[in-house]
PDB file of C-alpha atoms in Angstrom:
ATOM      1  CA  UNK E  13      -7.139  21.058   9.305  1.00 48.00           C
ATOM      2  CA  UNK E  14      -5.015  19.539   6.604  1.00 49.00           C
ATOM      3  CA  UNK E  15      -6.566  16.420   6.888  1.00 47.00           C
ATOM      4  CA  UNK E  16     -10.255  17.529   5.908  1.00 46.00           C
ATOM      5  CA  UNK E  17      -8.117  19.591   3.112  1.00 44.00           C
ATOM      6  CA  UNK E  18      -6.165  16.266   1.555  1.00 45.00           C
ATOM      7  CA  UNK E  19      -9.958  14.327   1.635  1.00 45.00           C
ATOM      8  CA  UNK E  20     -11.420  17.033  -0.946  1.00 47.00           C
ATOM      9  CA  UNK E  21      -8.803  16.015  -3.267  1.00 46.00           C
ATOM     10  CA  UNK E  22     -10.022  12.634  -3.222  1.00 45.00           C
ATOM     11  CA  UNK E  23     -12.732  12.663  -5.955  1.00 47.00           C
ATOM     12  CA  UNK E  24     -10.452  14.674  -8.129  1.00 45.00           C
ATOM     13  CA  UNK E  25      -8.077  11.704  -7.828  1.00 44.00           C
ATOM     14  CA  UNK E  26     -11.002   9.046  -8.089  1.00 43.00           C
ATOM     15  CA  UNK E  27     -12.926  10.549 -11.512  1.00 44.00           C
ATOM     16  CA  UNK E  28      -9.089  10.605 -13.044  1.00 43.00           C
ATOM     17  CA  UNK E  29      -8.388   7.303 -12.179  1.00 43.00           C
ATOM     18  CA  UNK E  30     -12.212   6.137 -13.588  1.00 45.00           C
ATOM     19  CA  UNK E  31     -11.372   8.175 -16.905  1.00 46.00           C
ATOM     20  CA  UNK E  32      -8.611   6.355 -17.380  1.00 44.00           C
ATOM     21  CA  UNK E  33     -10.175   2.810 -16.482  1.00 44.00           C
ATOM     22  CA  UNK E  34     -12.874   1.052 -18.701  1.00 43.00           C
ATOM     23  CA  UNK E  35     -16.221   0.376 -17.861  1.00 44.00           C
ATOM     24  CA  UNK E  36     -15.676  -3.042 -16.645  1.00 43.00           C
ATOM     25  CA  UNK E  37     -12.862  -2.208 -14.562  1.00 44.00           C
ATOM     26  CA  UNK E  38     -12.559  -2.714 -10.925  1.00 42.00           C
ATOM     27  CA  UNK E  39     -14.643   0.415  -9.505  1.00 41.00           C
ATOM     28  CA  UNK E  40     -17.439  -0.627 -12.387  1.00 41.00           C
ATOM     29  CA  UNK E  41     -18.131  -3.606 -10.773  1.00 41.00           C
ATOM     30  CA  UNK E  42     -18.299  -2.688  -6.959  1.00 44.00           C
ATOM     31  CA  UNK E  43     -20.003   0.237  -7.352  1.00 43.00           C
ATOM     32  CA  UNK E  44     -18.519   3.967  -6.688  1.00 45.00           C
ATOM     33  CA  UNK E  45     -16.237   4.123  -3.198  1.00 46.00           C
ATOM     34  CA  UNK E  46     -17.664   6.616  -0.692  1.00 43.00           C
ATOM     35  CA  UNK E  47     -14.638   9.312   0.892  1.00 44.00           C
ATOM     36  CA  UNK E  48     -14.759   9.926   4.633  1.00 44.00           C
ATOM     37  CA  UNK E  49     -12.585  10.907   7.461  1.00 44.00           C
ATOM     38  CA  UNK E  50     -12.449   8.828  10.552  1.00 46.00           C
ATOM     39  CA  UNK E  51     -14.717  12.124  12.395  1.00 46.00           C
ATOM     40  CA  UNK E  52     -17.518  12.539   9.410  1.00 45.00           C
ATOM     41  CA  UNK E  53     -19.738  10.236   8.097  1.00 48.00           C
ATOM     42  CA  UNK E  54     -19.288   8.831   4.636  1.00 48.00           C
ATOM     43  CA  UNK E  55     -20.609  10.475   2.108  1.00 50.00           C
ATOM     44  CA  UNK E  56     -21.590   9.374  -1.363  1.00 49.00           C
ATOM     45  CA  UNK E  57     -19.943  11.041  -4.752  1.00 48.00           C
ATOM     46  CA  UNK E  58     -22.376  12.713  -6.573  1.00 48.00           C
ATOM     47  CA  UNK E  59     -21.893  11.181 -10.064  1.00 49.00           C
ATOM     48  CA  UNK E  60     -23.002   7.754  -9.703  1.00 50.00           C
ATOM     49  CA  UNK E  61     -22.307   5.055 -12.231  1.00 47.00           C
ATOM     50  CA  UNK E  62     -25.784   4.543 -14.481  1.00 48.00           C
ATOM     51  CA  UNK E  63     -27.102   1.190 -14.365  1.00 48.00           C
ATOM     52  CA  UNK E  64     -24.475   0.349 -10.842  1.00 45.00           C
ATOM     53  CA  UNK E  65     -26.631   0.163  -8.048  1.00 49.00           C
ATOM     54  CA  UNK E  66     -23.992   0.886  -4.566  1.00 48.00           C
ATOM     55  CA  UNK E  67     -24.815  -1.656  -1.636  1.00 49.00           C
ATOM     56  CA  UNK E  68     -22.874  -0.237   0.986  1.00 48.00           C
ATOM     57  CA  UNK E  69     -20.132   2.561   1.235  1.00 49.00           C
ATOM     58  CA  UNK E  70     -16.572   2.049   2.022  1.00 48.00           C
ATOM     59  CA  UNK E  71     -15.410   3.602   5.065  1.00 51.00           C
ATOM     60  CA  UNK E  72     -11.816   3.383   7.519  1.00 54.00           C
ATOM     61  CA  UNK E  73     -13.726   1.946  10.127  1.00 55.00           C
ATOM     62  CA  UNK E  74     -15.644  -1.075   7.798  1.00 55.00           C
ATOM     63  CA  UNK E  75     -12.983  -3.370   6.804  1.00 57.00           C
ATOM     64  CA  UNK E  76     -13.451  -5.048   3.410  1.00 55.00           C
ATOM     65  CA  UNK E  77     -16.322  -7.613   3.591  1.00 56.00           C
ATOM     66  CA  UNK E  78     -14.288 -10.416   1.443  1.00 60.00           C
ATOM     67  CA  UNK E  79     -10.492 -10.940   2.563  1.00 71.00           C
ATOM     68  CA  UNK E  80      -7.840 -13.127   1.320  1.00 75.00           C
ATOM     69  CA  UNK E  81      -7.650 -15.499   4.074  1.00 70.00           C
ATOM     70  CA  UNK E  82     -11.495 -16.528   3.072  1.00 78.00           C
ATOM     71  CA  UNK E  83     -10.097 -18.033   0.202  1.00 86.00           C
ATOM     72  CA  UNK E  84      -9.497 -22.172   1.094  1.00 86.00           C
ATOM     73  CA  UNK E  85      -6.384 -21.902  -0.955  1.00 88.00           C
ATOM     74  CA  UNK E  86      -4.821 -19.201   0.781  1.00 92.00           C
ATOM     75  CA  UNK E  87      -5.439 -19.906   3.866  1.00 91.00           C
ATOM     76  CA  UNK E  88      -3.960 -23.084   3.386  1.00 92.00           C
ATOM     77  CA  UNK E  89      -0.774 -21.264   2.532  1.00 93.00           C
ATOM     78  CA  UNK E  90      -0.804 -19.381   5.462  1.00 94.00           C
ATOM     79  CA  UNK E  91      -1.068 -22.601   7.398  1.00 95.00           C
ATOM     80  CA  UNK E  92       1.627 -24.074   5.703  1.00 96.00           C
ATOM     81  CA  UNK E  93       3.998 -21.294   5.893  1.00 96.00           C
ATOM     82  CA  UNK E  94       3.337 -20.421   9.805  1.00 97.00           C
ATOM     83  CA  UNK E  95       4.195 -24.156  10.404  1.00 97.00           C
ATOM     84  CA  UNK E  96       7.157 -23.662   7.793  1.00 97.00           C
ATOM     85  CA  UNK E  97       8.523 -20.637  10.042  1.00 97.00           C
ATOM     86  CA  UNK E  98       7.929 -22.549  13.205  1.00 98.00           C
ATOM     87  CA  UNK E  99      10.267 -25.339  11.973  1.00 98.00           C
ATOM     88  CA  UNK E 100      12.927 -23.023  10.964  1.00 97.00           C
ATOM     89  CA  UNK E 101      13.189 -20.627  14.050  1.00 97.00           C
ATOM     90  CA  UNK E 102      14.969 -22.338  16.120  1.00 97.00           C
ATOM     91  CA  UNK E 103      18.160 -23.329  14.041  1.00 97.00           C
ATOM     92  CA  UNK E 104      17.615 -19.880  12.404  1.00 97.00           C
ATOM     93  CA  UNK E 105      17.800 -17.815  15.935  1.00 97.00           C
ATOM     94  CA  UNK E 106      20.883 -20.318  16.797  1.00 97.00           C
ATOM     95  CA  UNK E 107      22.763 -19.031  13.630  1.00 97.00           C
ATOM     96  CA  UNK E 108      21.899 -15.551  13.769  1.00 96.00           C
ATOM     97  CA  UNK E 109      23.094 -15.384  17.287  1.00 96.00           C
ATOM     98  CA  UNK E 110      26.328 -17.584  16.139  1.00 96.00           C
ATOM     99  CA  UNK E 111      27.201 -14.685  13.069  1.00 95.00           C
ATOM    100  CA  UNK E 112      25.714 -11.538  14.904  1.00 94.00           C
ATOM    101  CA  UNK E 113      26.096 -11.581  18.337  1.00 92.00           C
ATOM    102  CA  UNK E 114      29.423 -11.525  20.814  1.00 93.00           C
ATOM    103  CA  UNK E 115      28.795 -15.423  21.675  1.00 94.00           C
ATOM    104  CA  UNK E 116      31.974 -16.222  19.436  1.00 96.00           C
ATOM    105  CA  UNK E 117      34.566 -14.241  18.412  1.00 95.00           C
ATOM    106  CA  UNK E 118      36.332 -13.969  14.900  1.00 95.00           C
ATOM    107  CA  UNK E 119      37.603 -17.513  14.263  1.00 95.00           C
ATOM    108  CA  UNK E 120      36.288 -19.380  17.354  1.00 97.00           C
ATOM    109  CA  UNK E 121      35.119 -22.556  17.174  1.00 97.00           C
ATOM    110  CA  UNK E 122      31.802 -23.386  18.089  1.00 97.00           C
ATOM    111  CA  UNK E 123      30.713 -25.399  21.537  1.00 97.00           C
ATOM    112  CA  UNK E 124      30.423 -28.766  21.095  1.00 97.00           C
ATOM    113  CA  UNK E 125      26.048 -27.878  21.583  1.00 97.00           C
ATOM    114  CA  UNK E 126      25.968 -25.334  18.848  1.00 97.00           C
ATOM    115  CA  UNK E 127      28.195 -27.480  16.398  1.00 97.00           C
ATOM    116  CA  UNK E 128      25.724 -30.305  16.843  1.00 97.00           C
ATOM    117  CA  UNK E 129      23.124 -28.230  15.920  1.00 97.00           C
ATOM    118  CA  UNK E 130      24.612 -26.601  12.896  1.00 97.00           C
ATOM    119  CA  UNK E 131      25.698 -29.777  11.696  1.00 97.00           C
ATOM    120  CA  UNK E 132      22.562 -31.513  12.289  1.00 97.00           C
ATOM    121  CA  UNK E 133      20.256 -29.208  11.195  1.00 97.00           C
ATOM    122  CA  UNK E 134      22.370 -26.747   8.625  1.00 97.00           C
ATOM    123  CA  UNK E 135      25.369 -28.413   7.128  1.00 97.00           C
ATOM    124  CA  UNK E 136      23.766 -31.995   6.585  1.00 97.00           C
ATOM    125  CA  UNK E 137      21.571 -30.302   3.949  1.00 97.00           C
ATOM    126  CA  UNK E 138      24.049 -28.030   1.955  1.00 97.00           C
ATOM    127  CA  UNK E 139      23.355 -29.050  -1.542  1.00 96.00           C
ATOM    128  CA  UNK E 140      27.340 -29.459  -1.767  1.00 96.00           C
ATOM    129  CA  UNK E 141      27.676 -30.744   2.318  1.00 95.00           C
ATOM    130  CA  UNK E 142      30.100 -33.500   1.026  1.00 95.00           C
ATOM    131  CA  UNK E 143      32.158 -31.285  -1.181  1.00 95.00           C
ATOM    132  CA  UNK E 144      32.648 -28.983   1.994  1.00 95.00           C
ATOM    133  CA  UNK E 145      33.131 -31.843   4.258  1.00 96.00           C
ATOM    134  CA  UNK E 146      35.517 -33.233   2.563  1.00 95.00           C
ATOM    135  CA  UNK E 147      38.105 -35.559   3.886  1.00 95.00           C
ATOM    136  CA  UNK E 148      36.202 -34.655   7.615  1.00 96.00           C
ATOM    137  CA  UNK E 149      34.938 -32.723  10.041  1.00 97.00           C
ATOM    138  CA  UNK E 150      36.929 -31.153  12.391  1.00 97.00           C
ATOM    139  CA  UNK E 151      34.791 -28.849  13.635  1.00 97.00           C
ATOM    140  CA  UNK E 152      33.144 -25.525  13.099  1.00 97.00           C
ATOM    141  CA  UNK E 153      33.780 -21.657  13.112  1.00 97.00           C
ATOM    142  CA  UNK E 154      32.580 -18.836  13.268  1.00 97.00           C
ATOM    143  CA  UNK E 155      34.639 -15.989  11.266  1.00 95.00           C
ATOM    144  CA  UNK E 156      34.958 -13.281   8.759  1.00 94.00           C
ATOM    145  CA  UNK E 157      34.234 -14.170   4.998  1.00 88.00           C
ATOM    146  CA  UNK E 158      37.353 -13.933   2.691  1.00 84.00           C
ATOM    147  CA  UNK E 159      36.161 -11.608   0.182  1.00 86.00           C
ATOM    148  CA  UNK E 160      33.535 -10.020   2.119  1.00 83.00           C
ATOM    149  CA  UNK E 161      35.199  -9.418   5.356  1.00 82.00           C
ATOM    150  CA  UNK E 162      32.430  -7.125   6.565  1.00 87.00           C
ATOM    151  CA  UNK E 163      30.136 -10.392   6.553  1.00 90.00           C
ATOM    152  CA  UNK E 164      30.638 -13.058   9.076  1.00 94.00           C
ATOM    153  CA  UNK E 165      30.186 -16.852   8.195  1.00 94.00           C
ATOM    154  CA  UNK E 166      30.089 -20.358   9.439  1.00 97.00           C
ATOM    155  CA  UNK E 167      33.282 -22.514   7.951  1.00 96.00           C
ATOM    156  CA  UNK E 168      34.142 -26.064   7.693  1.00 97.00           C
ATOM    157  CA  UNK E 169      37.202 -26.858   9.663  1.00 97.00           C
ATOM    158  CA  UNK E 170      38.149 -30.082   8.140  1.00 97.00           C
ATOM    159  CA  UNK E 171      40.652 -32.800   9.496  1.00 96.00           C
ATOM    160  CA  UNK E 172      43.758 -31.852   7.496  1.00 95.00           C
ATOM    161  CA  UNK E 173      43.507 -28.612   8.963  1.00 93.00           C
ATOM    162  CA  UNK E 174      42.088 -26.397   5.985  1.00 94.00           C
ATOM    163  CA  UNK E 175      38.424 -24.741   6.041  1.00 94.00           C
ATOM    164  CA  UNK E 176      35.709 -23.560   3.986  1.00 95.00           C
ATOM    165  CA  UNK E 177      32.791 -21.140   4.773  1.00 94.00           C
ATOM    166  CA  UNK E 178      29.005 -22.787   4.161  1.00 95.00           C
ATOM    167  CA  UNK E 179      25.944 -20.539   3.624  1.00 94.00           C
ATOM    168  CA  UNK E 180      23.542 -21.267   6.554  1.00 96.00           C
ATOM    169  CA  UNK E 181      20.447 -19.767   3.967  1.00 95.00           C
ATOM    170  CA  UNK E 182      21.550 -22.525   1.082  1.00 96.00           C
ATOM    171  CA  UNK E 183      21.308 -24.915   3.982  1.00 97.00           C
ATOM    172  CA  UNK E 184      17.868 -23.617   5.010  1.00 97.00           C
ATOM    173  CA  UNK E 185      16.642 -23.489   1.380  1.00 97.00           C
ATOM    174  CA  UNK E 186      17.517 -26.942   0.728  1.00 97.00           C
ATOM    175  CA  UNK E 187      15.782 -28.494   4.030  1.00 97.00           C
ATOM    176  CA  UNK E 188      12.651 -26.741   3.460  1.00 97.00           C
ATOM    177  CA  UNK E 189      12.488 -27.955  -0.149  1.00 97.00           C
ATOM    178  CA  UNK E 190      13.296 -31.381   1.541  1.00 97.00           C
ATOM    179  CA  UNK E 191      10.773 -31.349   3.703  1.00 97.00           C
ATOM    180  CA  UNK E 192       8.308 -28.936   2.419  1.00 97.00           C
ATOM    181  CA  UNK E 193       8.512 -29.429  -1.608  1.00 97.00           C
ATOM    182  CA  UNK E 194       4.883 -28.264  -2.515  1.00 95.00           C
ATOM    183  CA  UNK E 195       5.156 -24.770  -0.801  1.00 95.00           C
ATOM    184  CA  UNK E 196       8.736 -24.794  -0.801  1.00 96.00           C
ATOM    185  CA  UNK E 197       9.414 -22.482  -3.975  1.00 96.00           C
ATOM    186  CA  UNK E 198       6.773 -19.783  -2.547  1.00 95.00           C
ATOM    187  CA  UNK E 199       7.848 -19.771   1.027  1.00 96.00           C
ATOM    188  CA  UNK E 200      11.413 -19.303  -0.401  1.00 96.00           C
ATOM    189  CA  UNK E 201      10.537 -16.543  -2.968  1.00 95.00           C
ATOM    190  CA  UNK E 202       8.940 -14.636  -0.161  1.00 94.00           C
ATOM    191  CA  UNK E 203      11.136 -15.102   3.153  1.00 94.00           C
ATOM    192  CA  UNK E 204      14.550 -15.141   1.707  1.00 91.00           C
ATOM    193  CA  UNK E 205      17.027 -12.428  -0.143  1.00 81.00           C
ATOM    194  CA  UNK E 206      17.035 -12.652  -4.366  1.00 68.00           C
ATOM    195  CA  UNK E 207      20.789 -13.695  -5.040  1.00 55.00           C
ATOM    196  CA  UNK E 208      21.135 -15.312  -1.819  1.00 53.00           C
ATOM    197  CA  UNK E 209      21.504 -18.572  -3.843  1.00 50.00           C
TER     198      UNK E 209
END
């Protein structure tokens, strides 16, 4: 019952919203939108547009005839950023199970499989990979991050014994705009954090 009550309310919504917009505005152009519940049939509004002749109503069950992924451009994109993923999920489902799962504990090195990996397919693209190398590579770890001890963190151990913690993201970041560099910037806006560097 409060379903069939919400739907009256639509038209009152829809005339304030056309008030508001010009003539030329979206709803101008595409003619009126019908309101309907998935049991009724749609049913017109009674104050057409003048002049706007309505070639079909919308309805729940009548997706929109035109979508996004028509578009060359966009689909494209899509292409692009499925193969993007694809590329990444591997060393990405490696690293979260490194930092999130009980595989390692605080301060454990990794296996000599996993370190390959990381260093192969993280580390060797840190924008700063030689600064955190530095005089070698010992190994690598898995352990809390200094100031952030909630966080977990790969680190550099380095052959005189001291360490330094890497961002695996910066490391992803950097390979897709390596390998990737037209769609890199988008893929990145949209699939990592803001601030994540």
């Amino acid at each position: 019952m409060a379903a069939p009550l919400l739907l009256r309310g639509i038209p009152l919504l829809y005339t304030r919203f056309q008030q508001r917009s010009s003539a030329s505005g979206f709803f101008a152009a595409v003619g009126r939108p019908s309101y309907c519940a998935a049991a009724e049939p749609c049913q017109p509004h009674s104050n057409e547009i003048p002049g706007i002749e309505r070639t079909a109503d919308w309805s729940a069950k009548e997706p929109l005839r035109h979508s996004r992924l028509d578009d060359p451009g966009y689909r494209r994109w899509k292409d692009r950023e499925a193969e993007i993923l694809r590329d990444i999920e591997p060393i990405t489902f490696l690293t979260k199970e490194i930092l999130h799962s009980n595989k390692y504990k605080d301060g454990e090195r990794l296996t000599d499989e996993d370190e390959k990996a990381v260093v192969e397919k993280l580390l060797a693209y840190h924008p700063h990979s030689e600064d955190k190398i530095g005089c070698g590579l010992d190994s690598i770890m898995v352990d809390r991050h200094p100031q952030f001890r909630h966080s977990r963190c790969l680190f550099v151990v380095r052959t005189d014994g001291g360490w330094i913690d890497f961002s695996y993201q910066k490391c992803l970041r950097e390979y897709i705009r390596n390998k990737y560099p037209s769609h890199a910037e988008r893929f990145i806006r949209e699939h990592f954090k803001r601030g994540s560097g």
